[in-house]
PDB file of C-alpha atoms and ligand atoms in Angstrom:
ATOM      1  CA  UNK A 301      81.099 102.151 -51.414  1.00 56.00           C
ATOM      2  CA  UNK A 302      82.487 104.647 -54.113  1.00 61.00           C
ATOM      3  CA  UNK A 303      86.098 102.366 -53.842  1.00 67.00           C
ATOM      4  CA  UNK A 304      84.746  99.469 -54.327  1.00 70.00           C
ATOM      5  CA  UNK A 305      82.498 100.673 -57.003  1.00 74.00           C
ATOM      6  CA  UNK A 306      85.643 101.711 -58.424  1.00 69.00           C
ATOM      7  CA  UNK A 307      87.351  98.356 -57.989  1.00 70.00           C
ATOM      8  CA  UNK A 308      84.134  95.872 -59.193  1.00 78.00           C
ATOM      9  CA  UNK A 309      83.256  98.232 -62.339  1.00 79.00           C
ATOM     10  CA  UNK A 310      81.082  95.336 -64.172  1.00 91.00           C
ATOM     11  CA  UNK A 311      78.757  94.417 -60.778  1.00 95.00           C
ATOM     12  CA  UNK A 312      75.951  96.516 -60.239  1.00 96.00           C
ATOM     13  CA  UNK A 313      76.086  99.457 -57.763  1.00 95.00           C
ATOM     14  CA  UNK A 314      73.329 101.774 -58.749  1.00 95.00           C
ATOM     15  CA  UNK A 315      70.730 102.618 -61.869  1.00 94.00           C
ATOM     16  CA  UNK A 316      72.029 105.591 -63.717  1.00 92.00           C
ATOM     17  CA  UNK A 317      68.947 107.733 -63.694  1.00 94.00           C
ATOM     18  CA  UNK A 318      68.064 111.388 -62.952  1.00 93.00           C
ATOM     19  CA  UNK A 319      64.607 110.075 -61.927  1.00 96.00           C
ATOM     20  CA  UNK A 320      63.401 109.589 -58.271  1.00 98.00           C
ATOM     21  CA  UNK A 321      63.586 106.158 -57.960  1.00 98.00           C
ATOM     22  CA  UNK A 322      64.952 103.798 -55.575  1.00 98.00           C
ATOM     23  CA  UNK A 323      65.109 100.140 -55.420  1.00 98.00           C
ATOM     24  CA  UNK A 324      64.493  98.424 -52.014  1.00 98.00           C
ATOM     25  CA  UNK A 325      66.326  94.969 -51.978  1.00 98.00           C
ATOM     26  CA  UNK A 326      65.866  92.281 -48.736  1.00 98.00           C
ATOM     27  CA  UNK A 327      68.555  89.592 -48.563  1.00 98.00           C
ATOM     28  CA  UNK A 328      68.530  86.170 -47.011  1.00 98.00           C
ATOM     29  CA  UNK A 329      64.651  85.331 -46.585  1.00 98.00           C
ATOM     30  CA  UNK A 330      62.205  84.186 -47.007  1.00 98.00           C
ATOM     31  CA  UNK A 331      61.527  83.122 -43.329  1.00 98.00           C
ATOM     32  CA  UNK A 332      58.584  82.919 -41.106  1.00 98.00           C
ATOM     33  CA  UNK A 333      57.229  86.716 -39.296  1.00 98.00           C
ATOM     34  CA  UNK A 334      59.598  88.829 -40.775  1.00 98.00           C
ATOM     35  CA  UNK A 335      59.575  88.242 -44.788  1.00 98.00           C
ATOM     36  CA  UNK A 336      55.637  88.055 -43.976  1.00 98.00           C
ATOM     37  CA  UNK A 337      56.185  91.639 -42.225  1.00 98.00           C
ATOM     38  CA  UNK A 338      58.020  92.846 -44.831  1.00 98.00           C
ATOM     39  CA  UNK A 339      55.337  91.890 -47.379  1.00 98.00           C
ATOM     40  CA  UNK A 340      52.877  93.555 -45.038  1.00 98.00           C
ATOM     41  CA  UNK A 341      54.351  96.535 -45.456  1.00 98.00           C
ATOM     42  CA  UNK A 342      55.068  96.787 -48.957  1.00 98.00           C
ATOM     43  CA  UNK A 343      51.599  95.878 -50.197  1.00 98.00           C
ATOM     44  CA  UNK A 344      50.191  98.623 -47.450  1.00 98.00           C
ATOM     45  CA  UNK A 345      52.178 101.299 -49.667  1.00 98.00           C
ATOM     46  CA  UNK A 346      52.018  99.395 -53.244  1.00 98.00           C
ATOM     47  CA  UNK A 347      55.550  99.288 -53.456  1.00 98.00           C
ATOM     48  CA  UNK A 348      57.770  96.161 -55.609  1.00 98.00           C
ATOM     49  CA  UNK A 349      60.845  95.453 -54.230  1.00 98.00           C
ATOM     50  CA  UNK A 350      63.507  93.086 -54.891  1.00 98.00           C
ATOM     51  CA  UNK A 351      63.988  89.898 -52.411  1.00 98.00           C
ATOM     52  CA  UNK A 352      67.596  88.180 -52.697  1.00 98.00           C
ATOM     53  CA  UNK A 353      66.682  84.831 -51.686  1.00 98.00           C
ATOM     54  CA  UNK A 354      68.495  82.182 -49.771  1.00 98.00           C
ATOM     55  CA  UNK A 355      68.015  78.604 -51.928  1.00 98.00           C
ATOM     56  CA  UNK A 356      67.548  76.967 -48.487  1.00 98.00           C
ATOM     57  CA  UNK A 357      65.275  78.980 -46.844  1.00 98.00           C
ATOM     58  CA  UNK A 358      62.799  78.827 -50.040  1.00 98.00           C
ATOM     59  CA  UNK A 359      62.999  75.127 -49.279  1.00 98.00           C
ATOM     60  CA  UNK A 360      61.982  75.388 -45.587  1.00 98.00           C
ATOM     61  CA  UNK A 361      59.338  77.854 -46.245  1.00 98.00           C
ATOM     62  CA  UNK A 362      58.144  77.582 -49.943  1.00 98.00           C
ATOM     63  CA  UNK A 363      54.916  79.206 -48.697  1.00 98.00           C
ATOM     64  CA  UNK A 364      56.412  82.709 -48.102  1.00 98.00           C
ATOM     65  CA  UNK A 365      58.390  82.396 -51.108  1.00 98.00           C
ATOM     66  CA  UNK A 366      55.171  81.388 -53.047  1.00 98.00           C
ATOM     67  CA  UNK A 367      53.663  84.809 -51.470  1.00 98.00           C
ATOM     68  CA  UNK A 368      56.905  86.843 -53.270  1.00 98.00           C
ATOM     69  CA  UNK A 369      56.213  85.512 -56.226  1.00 98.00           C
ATOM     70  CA  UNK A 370      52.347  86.445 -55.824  1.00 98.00           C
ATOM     71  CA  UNK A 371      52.373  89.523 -54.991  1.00 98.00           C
ATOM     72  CA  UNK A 372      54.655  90.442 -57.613  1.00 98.00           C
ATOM     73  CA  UNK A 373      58.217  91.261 -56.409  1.00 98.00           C
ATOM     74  CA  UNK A 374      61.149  90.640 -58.064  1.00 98.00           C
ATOM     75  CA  UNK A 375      63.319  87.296 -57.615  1.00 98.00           C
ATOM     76  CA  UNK A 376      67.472  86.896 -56.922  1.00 98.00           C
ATOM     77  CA  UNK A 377      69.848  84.277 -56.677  1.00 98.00           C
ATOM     78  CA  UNK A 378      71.713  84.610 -52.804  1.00 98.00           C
ATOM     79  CA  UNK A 379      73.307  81.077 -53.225  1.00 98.00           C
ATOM     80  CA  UNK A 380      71.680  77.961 -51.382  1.00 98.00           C
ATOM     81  CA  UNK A 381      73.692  77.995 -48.461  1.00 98.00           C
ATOM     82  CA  UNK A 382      74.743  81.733 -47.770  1.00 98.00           C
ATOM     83  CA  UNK A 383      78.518  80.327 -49.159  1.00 97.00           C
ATOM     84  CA  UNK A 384      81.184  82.869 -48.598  1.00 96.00           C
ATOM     85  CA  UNK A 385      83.067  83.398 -51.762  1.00 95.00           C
ATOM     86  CA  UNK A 386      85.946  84.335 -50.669  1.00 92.00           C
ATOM     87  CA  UNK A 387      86.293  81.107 -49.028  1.00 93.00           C
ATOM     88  CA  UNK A 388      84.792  79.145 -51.372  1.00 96.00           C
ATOM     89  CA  UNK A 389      86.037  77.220 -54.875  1.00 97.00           C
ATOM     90  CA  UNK A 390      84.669  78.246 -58.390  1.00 97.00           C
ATOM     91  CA  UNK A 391      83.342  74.815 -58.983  1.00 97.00           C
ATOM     92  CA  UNK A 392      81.260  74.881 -55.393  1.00 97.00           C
ATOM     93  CA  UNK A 393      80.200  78.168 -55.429  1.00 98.00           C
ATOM     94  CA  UNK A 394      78.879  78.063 -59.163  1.00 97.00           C
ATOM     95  CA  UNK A 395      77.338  75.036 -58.350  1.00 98.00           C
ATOM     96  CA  UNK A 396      75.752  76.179 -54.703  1.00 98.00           C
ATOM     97  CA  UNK A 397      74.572  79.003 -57.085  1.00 98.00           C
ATOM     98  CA  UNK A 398      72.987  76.523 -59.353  1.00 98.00           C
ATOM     99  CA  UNK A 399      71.227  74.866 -56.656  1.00 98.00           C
ATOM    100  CA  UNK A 400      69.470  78.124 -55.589  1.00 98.00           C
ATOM    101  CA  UNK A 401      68.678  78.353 -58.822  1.00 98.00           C
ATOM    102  CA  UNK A 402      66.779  75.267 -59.629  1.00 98.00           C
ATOM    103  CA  UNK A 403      64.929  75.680 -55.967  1.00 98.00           C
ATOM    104  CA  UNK A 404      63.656  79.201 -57.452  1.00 98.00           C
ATOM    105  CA  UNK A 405      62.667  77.185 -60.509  1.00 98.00           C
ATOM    106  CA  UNK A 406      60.428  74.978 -58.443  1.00 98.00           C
ATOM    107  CA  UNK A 407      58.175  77.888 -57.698  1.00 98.00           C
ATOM    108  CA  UNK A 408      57.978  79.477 -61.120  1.00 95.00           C
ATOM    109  CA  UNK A 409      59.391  78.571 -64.682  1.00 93.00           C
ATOM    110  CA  UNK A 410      61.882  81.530 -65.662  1.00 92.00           C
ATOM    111  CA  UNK A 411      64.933  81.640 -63.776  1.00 94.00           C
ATOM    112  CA  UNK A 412      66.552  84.751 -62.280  1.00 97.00           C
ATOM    113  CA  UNK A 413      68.953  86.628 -64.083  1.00 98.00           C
ATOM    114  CA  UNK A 414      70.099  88.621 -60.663  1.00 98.00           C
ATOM    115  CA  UNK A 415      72.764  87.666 -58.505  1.00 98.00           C
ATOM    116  CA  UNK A 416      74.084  89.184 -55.172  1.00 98.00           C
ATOM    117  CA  UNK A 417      76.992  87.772 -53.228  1.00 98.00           C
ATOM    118  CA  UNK A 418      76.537  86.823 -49.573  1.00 98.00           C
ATOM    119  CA  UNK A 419      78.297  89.173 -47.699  1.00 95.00           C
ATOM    120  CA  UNK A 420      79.091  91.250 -50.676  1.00 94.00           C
ATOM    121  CA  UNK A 421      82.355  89.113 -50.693  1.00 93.00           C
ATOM    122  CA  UNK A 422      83.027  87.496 -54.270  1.00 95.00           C
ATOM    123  CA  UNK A 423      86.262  85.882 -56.533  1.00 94.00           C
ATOM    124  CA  UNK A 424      86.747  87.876 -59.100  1.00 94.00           C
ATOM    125  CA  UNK A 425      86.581  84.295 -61.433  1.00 95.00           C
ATOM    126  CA  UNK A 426      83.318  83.559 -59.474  1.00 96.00           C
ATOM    127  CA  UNK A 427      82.165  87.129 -60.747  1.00 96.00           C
ATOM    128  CA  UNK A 428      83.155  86.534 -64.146  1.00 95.00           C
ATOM    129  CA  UNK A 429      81.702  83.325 -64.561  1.00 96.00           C
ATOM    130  CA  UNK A 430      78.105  84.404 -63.329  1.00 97.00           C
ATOM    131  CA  UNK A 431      78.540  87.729 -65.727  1.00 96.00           C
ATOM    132  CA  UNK A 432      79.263  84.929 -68.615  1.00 96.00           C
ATOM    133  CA  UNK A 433      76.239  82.686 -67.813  1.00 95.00           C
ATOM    134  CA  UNK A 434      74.095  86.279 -68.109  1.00 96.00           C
ATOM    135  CA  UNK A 435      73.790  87.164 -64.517  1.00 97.00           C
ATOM    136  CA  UNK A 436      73.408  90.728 -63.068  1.00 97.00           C
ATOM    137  CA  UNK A 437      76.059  90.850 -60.116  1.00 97.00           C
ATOM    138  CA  UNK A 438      73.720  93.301 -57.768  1.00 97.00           C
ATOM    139  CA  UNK A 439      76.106  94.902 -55.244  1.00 96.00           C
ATOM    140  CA  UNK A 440      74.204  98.317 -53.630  1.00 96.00           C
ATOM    141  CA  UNK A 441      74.211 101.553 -52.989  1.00 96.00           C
ATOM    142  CA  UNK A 442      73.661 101.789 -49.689  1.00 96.00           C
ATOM    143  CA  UNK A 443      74.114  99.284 -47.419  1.00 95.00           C
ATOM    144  CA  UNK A 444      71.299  99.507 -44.438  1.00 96.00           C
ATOM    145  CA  UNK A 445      73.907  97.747 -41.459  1.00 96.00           C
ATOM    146  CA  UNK A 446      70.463  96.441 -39.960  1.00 97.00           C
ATOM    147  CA  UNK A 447      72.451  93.263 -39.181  1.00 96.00           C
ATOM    148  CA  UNK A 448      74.930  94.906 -37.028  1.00 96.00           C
ATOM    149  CA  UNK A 449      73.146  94.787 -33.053  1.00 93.00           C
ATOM    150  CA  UNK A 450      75.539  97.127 -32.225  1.00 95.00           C
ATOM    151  CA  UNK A 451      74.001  99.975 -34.265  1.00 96.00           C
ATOM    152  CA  UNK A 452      70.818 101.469 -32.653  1.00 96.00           C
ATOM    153  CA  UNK A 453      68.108 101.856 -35.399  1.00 97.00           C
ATOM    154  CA  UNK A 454      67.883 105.538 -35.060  1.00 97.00           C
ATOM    155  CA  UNK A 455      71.765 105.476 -36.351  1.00 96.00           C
ATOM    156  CA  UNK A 456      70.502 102.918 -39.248  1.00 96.00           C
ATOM    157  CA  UNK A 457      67.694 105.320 -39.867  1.00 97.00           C
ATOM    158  CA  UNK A 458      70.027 107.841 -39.922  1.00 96.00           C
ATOM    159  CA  UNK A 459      72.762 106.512 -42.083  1.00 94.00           C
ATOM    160  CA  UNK A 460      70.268 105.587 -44.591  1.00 96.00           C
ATOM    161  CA  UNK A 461      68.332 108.340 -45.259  1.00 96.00           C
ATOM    162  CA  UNK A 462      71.437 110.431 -45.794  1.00 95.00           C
ATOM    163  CA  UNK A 463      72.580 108.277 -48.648  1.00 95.00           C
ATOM    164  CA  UNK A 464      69.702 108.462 -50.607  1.00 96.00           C
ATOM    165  CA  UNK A 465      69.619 109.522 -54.376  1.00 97.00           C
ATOM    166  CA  UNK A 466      68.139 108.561 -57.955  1.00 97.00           C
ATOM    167  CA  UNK A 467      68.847 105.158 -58.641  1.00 97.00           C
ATOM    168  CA  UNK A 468      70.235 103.952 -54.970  1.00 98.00           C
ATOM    169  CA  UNK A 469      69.971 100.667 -54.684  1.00 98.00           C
ATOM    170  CA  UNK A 470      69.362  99.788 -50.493  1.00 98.00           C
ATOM    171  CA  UNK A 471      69.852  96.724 -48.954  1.00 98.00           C
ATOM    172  CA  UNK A 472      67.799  95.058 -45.803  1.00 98.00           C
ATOM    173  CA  UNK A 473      67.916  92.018 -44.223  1.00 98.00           C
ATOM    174  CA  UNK A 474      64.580  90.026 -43.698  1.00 98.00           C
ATOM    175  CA  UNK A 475      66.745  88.260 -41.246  1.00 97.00           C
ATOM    176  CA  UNK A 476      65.893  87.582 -37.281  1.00 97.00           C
ATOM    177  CA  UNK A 477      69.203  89.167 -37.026  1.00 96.00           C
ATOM    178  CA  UNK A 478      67.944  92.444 -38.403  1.00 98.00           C
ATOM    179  CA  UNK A 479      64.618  93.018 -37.600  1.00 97.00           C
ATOM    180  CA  UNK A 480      64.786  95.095 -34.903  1.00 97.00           C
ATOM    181  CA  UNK A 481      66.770  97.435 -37.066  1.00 97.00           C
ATOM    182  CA  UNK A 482      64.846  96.778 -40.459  1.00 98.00           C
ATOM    183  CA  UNK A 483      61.623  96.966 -38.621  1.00 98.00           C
ATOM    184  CA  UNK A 484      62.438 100.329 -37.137  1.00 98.00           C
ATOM    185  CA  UNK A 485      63.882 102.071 -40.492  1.00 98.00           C
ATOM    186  CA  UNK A 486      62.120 100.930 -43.110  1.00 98.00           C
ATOM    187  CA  UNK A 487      58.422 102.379 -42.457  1.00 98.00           C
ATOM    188  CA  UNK A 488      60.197 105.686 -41.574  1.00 98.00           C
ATOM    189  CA  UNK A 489      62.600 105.271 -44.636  1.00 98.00           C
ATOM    190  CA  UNK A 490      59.142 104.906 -47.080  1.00 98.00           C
ATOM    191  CA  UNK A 491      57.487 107.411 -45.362  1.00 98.00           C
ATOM    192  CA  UNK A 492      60.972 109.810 -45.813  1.00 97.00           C
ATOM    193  CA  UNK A 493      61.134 108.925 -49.554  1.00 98.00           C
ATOM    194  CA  UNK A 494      57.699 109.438 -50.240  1.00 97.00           C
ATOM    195  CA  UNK A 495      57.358 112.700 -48.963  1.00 98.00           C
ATOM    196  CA  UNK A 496      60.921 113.815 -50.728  1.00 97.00           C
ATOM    197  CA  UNK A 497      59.531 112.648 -54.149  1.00 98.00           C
ATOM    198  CA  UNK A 498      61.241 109.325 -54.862  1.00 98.00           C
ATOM    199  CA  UNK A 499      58.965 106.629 -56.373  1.00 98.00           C
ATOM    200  CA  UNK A 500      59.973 102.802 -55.510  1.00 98.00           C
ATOM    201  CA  UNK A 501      60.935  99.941 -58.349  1.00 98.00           C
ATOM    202  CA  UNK A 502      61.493  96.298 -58.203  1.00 98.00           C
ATOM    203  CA  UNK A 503      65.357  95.637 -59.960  1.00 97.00           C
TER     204      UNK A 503
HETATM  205 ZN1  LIG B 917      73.073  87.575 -47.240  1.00 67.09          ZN
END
């Protein structure tokens, strides 16, 4: 990711900090078993992570979401429909963003001031426009690949742990796609961090 970090200075790759802390960050929930298994898990180990929510899937489960919000993780925008940006015109995506937004707004009054692109894959005039309105473009440090069925999860374990350092910012899926991955690195990936040190924070 260092090129692209390179590339897309203004978005959000990491928190500059010498301290051990890492930000866990879910993308394209909330749905039914595995947001609920995620949230499971998190409250086991009293940890606040960061769920990048899909506008339409709060609508189809607002229960879940409702749970999020109650057990005190942090919100972001993921766009209502998932839109590719790349593919996608400034006027549809900002509003597709906007949607999302007021669907969060159902659920609690303040909106979200963080964004992350579906598929990592923005305009740069989409970027700058969400920048403008105030949002945080959330990009990552280290990008889990739980979604990919080709990769075993010992190689996602794998390829996460060694990535790890103050102020990474990891992304998961809570995804059908990526549960068997997610669901086999995550525990470990906690139980890793904890023992090295690294405390957990919600963005
Ligand atoms: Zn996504």
């Amino acid at each position: 990711m260092r090129i692209l970090s390179y590339l897309f200075p203004r978005y959000t790759w990491q928190r500059l900090t010498k301290d051990k802390v890492i930000y866990l960050t879910f993308d394209d929930g909330p749905i039914p078993d595995v947001t609920e298994w995620v949230l499971d898990l998190l409250q086991q180990h009293q940890i606040k992570a960061t769920f990048f929510c899909i506008g339409d899937n709060i609508r189809k489960h607002p229960m879940i979401f409702k749970r999020i919000l109650a057990e005190d993780h942090q919100i972001g925008n993921h766009t209502f429909n998932h839109v590719k940006g790349w593919q996608t015109s400034l006027e549809e995506y900002i509003s597709n963003t906007e949607q999302c937004q007021q669907e969060i707004q159902k659920h609690r009054q303040e909106p979200t001031s963080l964004f992350r692109p579906p598929y990592g894959k923005i305009k740069k005039s989409q970027g700058k426009y969400l920048l403008q309105q105030g949002f945080e473009v959330i990009m990552w440090t280290i990008i889990t690949k739980d979604y990919q069925a080709a990769l075993s999860p010992q190689a996602c374990l794998k390829r996460t742990l060694k990535r790890i350092k103050p102020g990474s910012i990891i992304v998961f899926h809570d995804s059908q796609k990526a549960a068997k991955n997610m669901k086999y690195t995550l525990p470990l990936l906690i139980d890793y961090a904890k023992k090295e040190g690294y405390t957990f924070a919600r963005l």
